[in-house]
Coordinates of C-alpha atoms in Angstrom, one line a residue:
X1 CA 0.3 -15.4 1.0
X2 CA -0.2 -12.2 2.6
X3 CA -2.2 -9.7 0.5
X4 CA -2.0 -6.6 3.0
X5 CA 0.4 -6.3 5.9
X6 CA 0.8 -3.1 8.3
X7 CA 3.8 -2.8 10.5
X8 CA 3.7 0.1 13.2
X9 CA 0.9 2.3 12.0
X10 CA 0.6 5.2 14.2
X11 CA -2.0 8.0 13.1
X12 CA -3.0 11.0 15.2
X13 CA -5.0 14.6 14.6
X14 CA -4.0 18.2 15.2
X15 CA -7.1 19.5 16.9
X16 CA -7.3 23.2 19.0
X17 CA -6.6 21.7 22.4
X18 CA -3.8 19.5 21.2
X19 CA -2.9 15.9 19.3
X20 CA -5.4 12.9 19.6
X21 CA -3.4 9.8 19.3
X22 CA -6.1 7.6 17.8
X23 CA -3.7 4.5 16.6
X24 CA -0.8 3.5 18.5
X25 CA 1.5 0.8 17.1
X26 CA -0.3 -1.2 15.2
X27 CA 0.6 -4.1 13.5
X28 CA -1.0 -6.9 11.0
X29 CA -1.9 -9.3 8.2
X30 CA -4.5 -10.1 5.9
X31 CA -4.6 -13.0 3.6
X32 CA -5.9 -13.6 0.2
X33 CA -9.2 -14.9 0.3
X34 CA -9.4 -13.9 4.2
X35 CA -11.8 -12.4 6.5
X36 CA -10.8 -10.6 9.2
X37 CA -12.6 -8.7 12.1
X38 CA -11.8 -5.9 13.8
X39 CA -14.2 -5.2 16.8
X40 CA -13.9 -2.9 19.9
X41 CA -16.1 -0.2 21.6
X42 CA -16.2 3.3 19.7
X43 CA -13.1 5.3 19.3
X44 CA -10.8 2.3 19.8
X45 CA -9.2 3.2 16.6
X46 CA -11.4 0.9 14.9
X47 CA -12.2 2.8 11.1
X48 CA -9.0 5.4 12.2
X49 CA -6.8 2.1 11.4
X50 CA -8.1 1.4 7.8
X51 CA -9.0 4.9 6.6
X52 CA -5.5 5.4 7.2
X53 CA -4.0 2.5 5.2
X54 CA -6.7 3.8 2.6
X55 CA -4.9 7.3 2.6
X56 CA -8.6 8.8 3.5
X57 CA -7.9 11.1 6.4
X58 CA -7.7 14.8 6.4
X59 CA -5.1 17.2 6.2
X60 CA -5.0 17.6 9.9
X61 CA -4.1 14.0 10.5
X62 CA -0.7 12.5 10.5
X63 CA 0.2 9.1 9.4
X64 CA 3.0 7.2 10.3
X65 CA 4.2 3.6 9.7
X66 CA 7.6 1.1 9.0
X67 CA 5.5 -0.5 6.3
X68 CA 1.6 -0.9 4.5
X69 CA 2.0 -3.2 2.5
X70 CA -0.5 -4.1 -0.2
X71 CA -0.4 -7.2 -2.7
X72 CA 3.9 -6.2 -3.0
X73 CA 3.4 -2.4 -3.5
X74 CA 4.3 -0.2 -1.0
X75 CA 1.6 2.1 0.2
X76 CA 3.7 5.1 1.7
X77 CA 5.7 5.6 -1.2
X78 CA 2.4 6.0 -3.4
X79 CA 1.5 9.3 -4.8
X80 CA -2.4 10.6 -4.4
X81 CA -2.8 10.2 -7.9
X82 CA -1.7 6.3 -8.0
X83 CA -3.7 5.8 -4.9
X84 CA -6.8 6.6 -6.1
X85 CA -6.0 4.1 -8.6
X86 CA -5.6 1.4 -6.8
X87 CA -8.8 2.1 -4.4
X88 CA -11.1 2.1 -7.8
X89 CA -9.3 -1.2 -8.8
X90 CA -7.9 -3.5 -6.2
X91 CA -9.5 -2.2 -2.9
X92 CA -13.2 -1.6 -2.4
X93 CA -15.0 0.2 0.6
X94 CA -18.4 -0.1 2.2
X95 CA -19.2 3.1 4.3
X96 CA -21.8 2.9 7.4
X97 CA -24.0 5.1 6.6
X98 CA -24.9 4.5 2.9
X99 CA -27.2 8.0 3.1
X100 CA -24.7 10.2 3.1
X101 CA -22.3 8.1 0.8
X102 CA -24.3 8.4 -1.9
X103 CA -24.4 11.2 -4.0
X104 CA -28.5 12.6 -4.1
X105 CA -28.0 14.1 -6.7
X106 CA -27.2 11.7 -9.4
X107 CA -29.0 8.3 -10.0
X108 CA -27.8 5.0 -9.1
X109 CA -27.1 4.4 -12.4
X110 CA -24.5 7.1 -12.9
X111 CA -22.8 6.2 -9.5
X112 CA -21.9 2.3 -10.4
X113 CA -21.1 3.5 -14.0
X114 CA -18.7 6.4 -12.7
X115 CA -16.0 3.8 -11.0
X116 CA -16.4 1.2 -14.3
X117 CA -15.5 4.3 -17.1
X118 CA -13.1 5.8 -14.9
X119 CA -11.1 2.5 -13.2
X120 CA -12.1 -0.3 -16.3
X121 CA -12.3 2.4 -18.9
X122 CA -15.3 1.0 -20.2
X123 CA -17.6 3.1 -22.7
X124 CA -21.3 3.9 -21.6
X125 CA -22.6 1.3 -23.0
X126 CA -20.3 -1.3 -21.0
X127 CA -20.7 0.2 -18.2
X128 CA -24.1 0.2 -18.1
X129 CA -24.8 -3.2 -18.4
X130 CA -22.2 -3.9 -15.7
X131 CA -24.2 -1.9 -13.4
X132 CA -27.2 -4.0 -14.3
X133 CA -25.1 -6.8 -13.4
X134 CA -24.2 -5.9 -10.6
X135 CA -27.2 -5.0 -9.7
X136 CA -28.3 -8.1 -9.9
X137 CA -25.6 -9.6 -8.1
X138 CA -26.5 -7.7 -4.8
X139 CA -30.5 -9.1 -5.4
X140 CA -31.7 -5.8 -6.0
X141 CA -35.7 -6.6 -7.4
X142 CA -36.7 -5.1 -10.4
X143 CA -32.5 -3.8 -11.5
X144 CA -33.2 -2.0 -15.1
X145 CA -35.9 -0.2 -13.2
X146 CA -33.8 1.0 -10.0
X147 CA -31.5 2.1 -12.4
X148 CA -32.8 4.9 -12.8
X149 CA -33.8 6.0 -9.5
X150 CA -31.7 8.3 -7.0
X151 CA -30.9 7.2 -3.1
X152 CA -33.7 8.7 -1.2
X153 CA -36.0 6.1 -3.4
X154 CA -34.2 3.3 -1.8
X155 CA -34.3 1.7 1.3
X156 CA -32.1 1.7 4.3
X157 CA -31.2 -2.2 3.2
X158 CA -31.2 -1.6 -0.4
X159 CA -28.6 1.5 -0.4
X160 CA -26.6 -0.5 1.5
X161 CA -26.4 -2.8 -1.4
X162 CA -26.0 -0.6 -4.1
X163 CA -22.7 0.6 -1.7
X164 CA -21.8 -3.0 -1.9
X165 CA -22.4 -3.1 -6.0
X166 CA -19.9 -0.1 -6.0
X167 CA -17.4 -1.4 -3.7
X168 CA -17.2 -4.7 -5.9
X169 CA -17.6 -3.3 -9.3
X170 CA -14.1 -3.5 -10.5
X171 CA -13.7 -7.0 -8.9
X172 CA -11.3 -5.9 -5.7
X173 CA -8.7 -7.8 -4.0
X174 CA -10.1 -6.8 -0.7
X175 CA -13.1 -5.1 0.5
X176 CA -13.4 -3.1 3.9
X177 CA -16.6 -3.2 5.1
X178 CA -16.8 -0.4 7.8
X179 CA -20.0 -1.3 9.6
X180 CA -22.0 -2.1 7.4
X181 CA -25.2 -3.5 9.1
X182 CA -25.0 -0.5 11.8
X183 CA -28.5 1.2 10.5
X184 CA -30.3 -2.5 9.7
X185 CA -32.3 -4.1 11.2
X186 CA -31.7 -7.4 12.3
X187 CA -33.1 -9.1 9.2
X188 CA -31.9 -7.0 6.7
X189 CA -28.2 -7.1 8.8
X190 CA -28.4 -11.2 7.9
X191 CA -29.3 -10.4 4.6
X192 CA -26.3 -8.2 3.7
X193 CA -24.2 -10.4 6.3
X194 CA -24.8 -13.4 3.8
X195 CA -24.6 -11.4 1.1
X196 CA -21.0 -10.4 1.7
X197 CA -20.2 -14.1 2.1
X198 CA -21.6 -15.4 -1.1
X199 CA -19.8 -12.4 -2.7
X200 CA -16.7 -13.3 -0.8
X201 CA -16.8 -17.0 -2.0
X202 CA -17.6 -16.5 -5.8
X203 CA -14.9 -13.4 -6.2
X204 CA -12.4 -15.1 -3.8
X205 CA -12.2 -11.6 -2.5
X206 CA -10.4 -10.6 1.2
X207 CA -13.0 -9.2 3.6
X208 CA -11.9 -6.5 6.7
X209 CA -14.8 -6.4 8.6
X210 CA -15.1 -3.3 11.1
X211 CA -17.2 -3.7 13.8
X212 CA -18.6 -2.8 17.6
X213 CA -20.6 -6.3 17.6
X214 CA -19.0 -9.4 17.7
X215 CA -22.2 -11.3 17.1
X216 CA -21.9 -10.0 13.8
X217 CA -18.5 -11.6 12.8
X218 CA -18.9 -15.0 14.7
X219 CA -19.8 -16.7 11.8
X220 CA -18.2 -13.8 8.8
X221 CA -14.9 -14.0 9.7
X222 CA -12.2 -16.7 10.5
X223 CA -9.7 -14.1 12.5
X224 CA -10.3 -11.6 15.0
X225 CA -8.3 -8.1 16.1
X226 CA -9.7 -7.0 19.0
X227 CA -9.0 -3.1 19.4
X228 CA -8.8 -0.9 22.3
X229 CA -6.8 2.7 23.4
X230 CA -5.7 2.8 19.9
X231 CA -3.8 -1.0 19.7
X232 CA -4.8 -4.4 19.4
X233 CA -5.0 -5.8 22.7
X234 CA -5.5 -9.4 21.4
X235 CA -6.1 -11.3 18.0
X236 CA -6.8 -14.6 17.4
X237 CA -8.9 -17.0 14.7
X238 CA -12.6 -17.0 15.9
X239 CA -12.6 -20.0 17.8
X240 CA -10.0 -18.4 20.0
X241 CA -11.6 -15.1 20.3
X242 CA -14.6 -16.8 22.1
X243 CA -13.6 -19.6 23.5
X244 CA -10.2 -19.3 24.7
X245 CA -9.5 -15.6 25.2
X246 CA -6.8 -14.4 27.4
X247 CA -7.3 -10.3 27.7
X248 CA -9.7 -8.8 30.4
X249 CA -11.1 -6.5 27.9
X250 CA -12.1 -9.3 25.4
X251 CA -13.9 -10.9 28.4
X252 CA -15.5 -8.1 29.2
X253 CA -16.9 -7.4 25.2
X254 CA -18.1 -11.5 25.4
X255 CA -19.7 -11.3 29.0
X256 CA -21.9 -8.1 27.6
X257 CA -23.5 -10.7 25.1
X258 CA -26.6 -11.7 25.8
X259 CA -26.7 -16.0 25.7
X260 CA -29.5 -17.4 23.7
X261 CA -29.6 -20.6 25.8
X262 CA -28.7 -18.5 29.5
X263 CA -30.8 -18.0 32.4
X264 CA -33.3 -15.3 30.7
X265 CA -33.3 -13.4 34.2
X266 CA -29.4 -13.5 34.1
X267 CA -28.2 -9.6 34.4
X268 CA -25.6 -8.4 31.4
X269 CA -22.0 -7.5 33.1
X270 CA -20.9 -4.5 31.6
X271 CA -17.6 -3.1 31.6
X272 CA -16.9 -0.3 34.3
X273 CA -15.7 3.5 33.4
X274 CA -15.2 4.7 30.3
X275 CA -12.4 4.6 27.2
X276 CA -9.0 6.5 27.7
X277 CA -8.7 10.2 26.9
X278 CA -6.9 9.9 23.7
X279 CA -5.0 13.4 23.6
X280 CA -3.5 12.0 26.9
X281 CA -3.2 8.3 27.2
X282 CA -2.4 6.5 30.0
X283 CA 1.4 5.6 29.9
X284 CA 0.9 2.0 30.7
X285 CA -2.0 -0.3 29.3
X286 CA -4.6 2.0 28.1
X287 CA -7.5 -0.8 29.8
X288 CA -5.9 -0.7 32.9
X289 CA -7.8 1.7 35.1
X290 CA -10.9 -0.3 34.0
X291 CA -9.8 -3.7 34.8
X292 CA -10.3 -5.6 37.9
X293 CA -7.1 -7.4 37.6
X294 CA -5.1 -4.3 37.3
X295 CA -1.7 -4.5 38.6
X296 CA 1.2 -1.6 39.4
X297 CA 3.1 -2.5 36.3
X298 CA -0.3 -2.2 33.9
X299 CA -0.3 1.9 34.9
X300 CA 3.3 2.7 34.9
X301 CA 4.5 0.0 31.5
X302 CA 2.6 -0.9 28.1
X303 CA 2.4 -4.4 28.2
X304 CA 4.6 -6.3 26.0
X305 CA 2.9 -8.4 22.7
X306 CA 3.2 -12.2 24.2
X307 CA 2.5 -14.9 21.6
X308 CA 1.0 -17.8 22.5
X309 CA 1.1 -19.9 19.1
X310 CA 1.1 -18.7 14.9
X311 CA -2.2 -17.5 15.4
X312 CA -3.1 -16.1 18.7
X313 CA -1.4 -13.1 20.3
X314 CA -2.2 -11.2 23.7
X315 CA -0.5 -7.6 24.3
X316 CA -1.2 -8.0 28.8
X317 CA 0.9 -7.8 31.5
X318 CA -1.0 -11.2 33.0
X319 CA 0.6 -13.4 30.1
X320 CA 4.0 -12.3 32.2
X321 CA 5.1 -16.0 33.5
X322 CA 5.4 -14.4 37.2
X323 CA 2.0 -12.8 37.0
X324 CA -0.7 -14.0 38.8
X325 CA -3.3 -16.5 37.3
X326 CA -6.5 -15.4 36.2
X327 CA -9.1 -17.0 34.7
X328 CA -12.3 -15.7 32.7
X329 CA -15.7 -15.6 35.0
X330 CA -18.7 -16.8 32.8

């Protein structure tokens, strides 16, 4: 069963020089119990995409969309009020930078607690020991002692886990976990990487991982968006993603990944040129005047969304049956 499904979100911003169309068209699922990756370069539309099915944009932005869909209630129709209501209870967020989400100037104690009185109308006392709890859930050392403590006394890892104590507190149906591991280090980035799986397997909780690394979901999630010029360019489960992808930009995103077991001397290919102009995107596929296999019909048409079975879907002109055959240099 579905849990979240977006049909034809488009969002874009009012700015001085004119109207940045940051998400084009976009359209997809998320099960119960499911984690899901969505990866691409910055500004692909990555964090645009689920801020706006969270309702979390500015005044400036507009949002647009047939359907968002979450767990049978209709998202557009919601008022501010009711959506507020259901991001304390049934959707949780992790933000990347855990500084600046936090509050400095109340304790840690006061910002787990706020979410249980408000959302689970528990009285102090409840909601204190919840925070304990969940303090302990997240492996926090020493938890009635951090308690009491403000953000600056934590550390870049352990914020980030007191964001995830928050985000889970009420016991969400889905979590969206907006890269998370960004600031980390690469053992800490493990740590909270395994973290968010035990949590996802003892709450049974749906996981939207967003992300610029695909190491980092290879082994978190079981399906893959990949996003670029504002749409998804191709999705897939995992093993499809890397080992049988059919868009030129995913190849180029898995040729820039350093092989573990690869000729050490071997050189990185990186993708050419830079990401479209989004207050004026190209008319045809927005990866076309990067691509080495670009043909005519990728600048003047957007390509058409051809799927190739229930799970894996490609939106290129080079899936046409007439197009020429291409195949992925490793």
């Amino acid at each position: 069963m579905n849990l979240l499904e977006v049909k034809n979100l488009n969002t874009s911003f009012k700015i001085g020089v004119g109207t940045v169309q940051a998400v084009r068209g976009v359209s997809f699922h998320v099960k119960e119990a499911e984690s899901i990756g969505i990866v691409g370069e910055s500004g692909s539309g990555k964090s645009v995409t689920m801020l706006s099915v969270m309702g979390l944009l500015p005044n400036y932005a507009t949002i647009t969309a047939d359907s968002l869909l979450f767990d049978g209630k209709e998202l557009t129709k919601m008022t501010p009020k009711e959506l507020r209501a259901l991001h304390g209870s049934d959707i949780g967020m992790i933000f990347q930078d855990p500084m600046t989400s936090l509050n400095p100037l109340f304790t840690v104690q006061n910002q787990l607690m706020e979410p249980l009185r408000i959302h689970q109308h528990m009285n102090r006392a409840q909601a204190k020991a919840r925070a304990l709890e969940l303090l302990k859930l997240v492996e926090i050392p020493d938890p009635e002692a951090r308690l009491k403590q403000y953000p600056h006394e934590f550390s870049g890892g352990m914020r980030q886990r007191v964001m995830i104590a928050i985000a889970i507190a009420c016991n969400p149906k889905m979590v969206i976990a907006d890269e998370p591991t960004t600031a980390l280090d690469v053992t800490i980035q493990a740590q909270i990487l395994d973290l968010l799986n035990h949590l996802k397997r003892e709450m049974n909780t749906s996981i939207i991982m967003i992300t610029h690394d695909l190491g980092v979901i290879a082994s978190m999630c079981s399906r893959i968006l990949v996003m670029y010029g504002g749409i998804i360019c191709e999705e897939g489960t995992a093993r499809e993603i890397f080992y049988d992808a059919r868009h030129p930009y995913t190849w180029g995103l898995l040729n820039s990944i350093p092989k573990i077991h690869g000729d050490p001397n071997e050189k990185l290919i990186p993708i050419h040129g830079t990401p479209p102009d989004m207050l004026m995107p190209p008319k045809g596929c927005p990866f076309a005047p990067r691509c080495e296999y670009c043909m005519p019909v990728c600048r003047e048409y957007m390509p058409p969304r051809t799927v190739l079975n229930e799970t894996h879907a490609v939106t290129c002109h080079l899936m046409h049956p007439k197009a020429p055959k291409v195949t992925r240099e490793v």
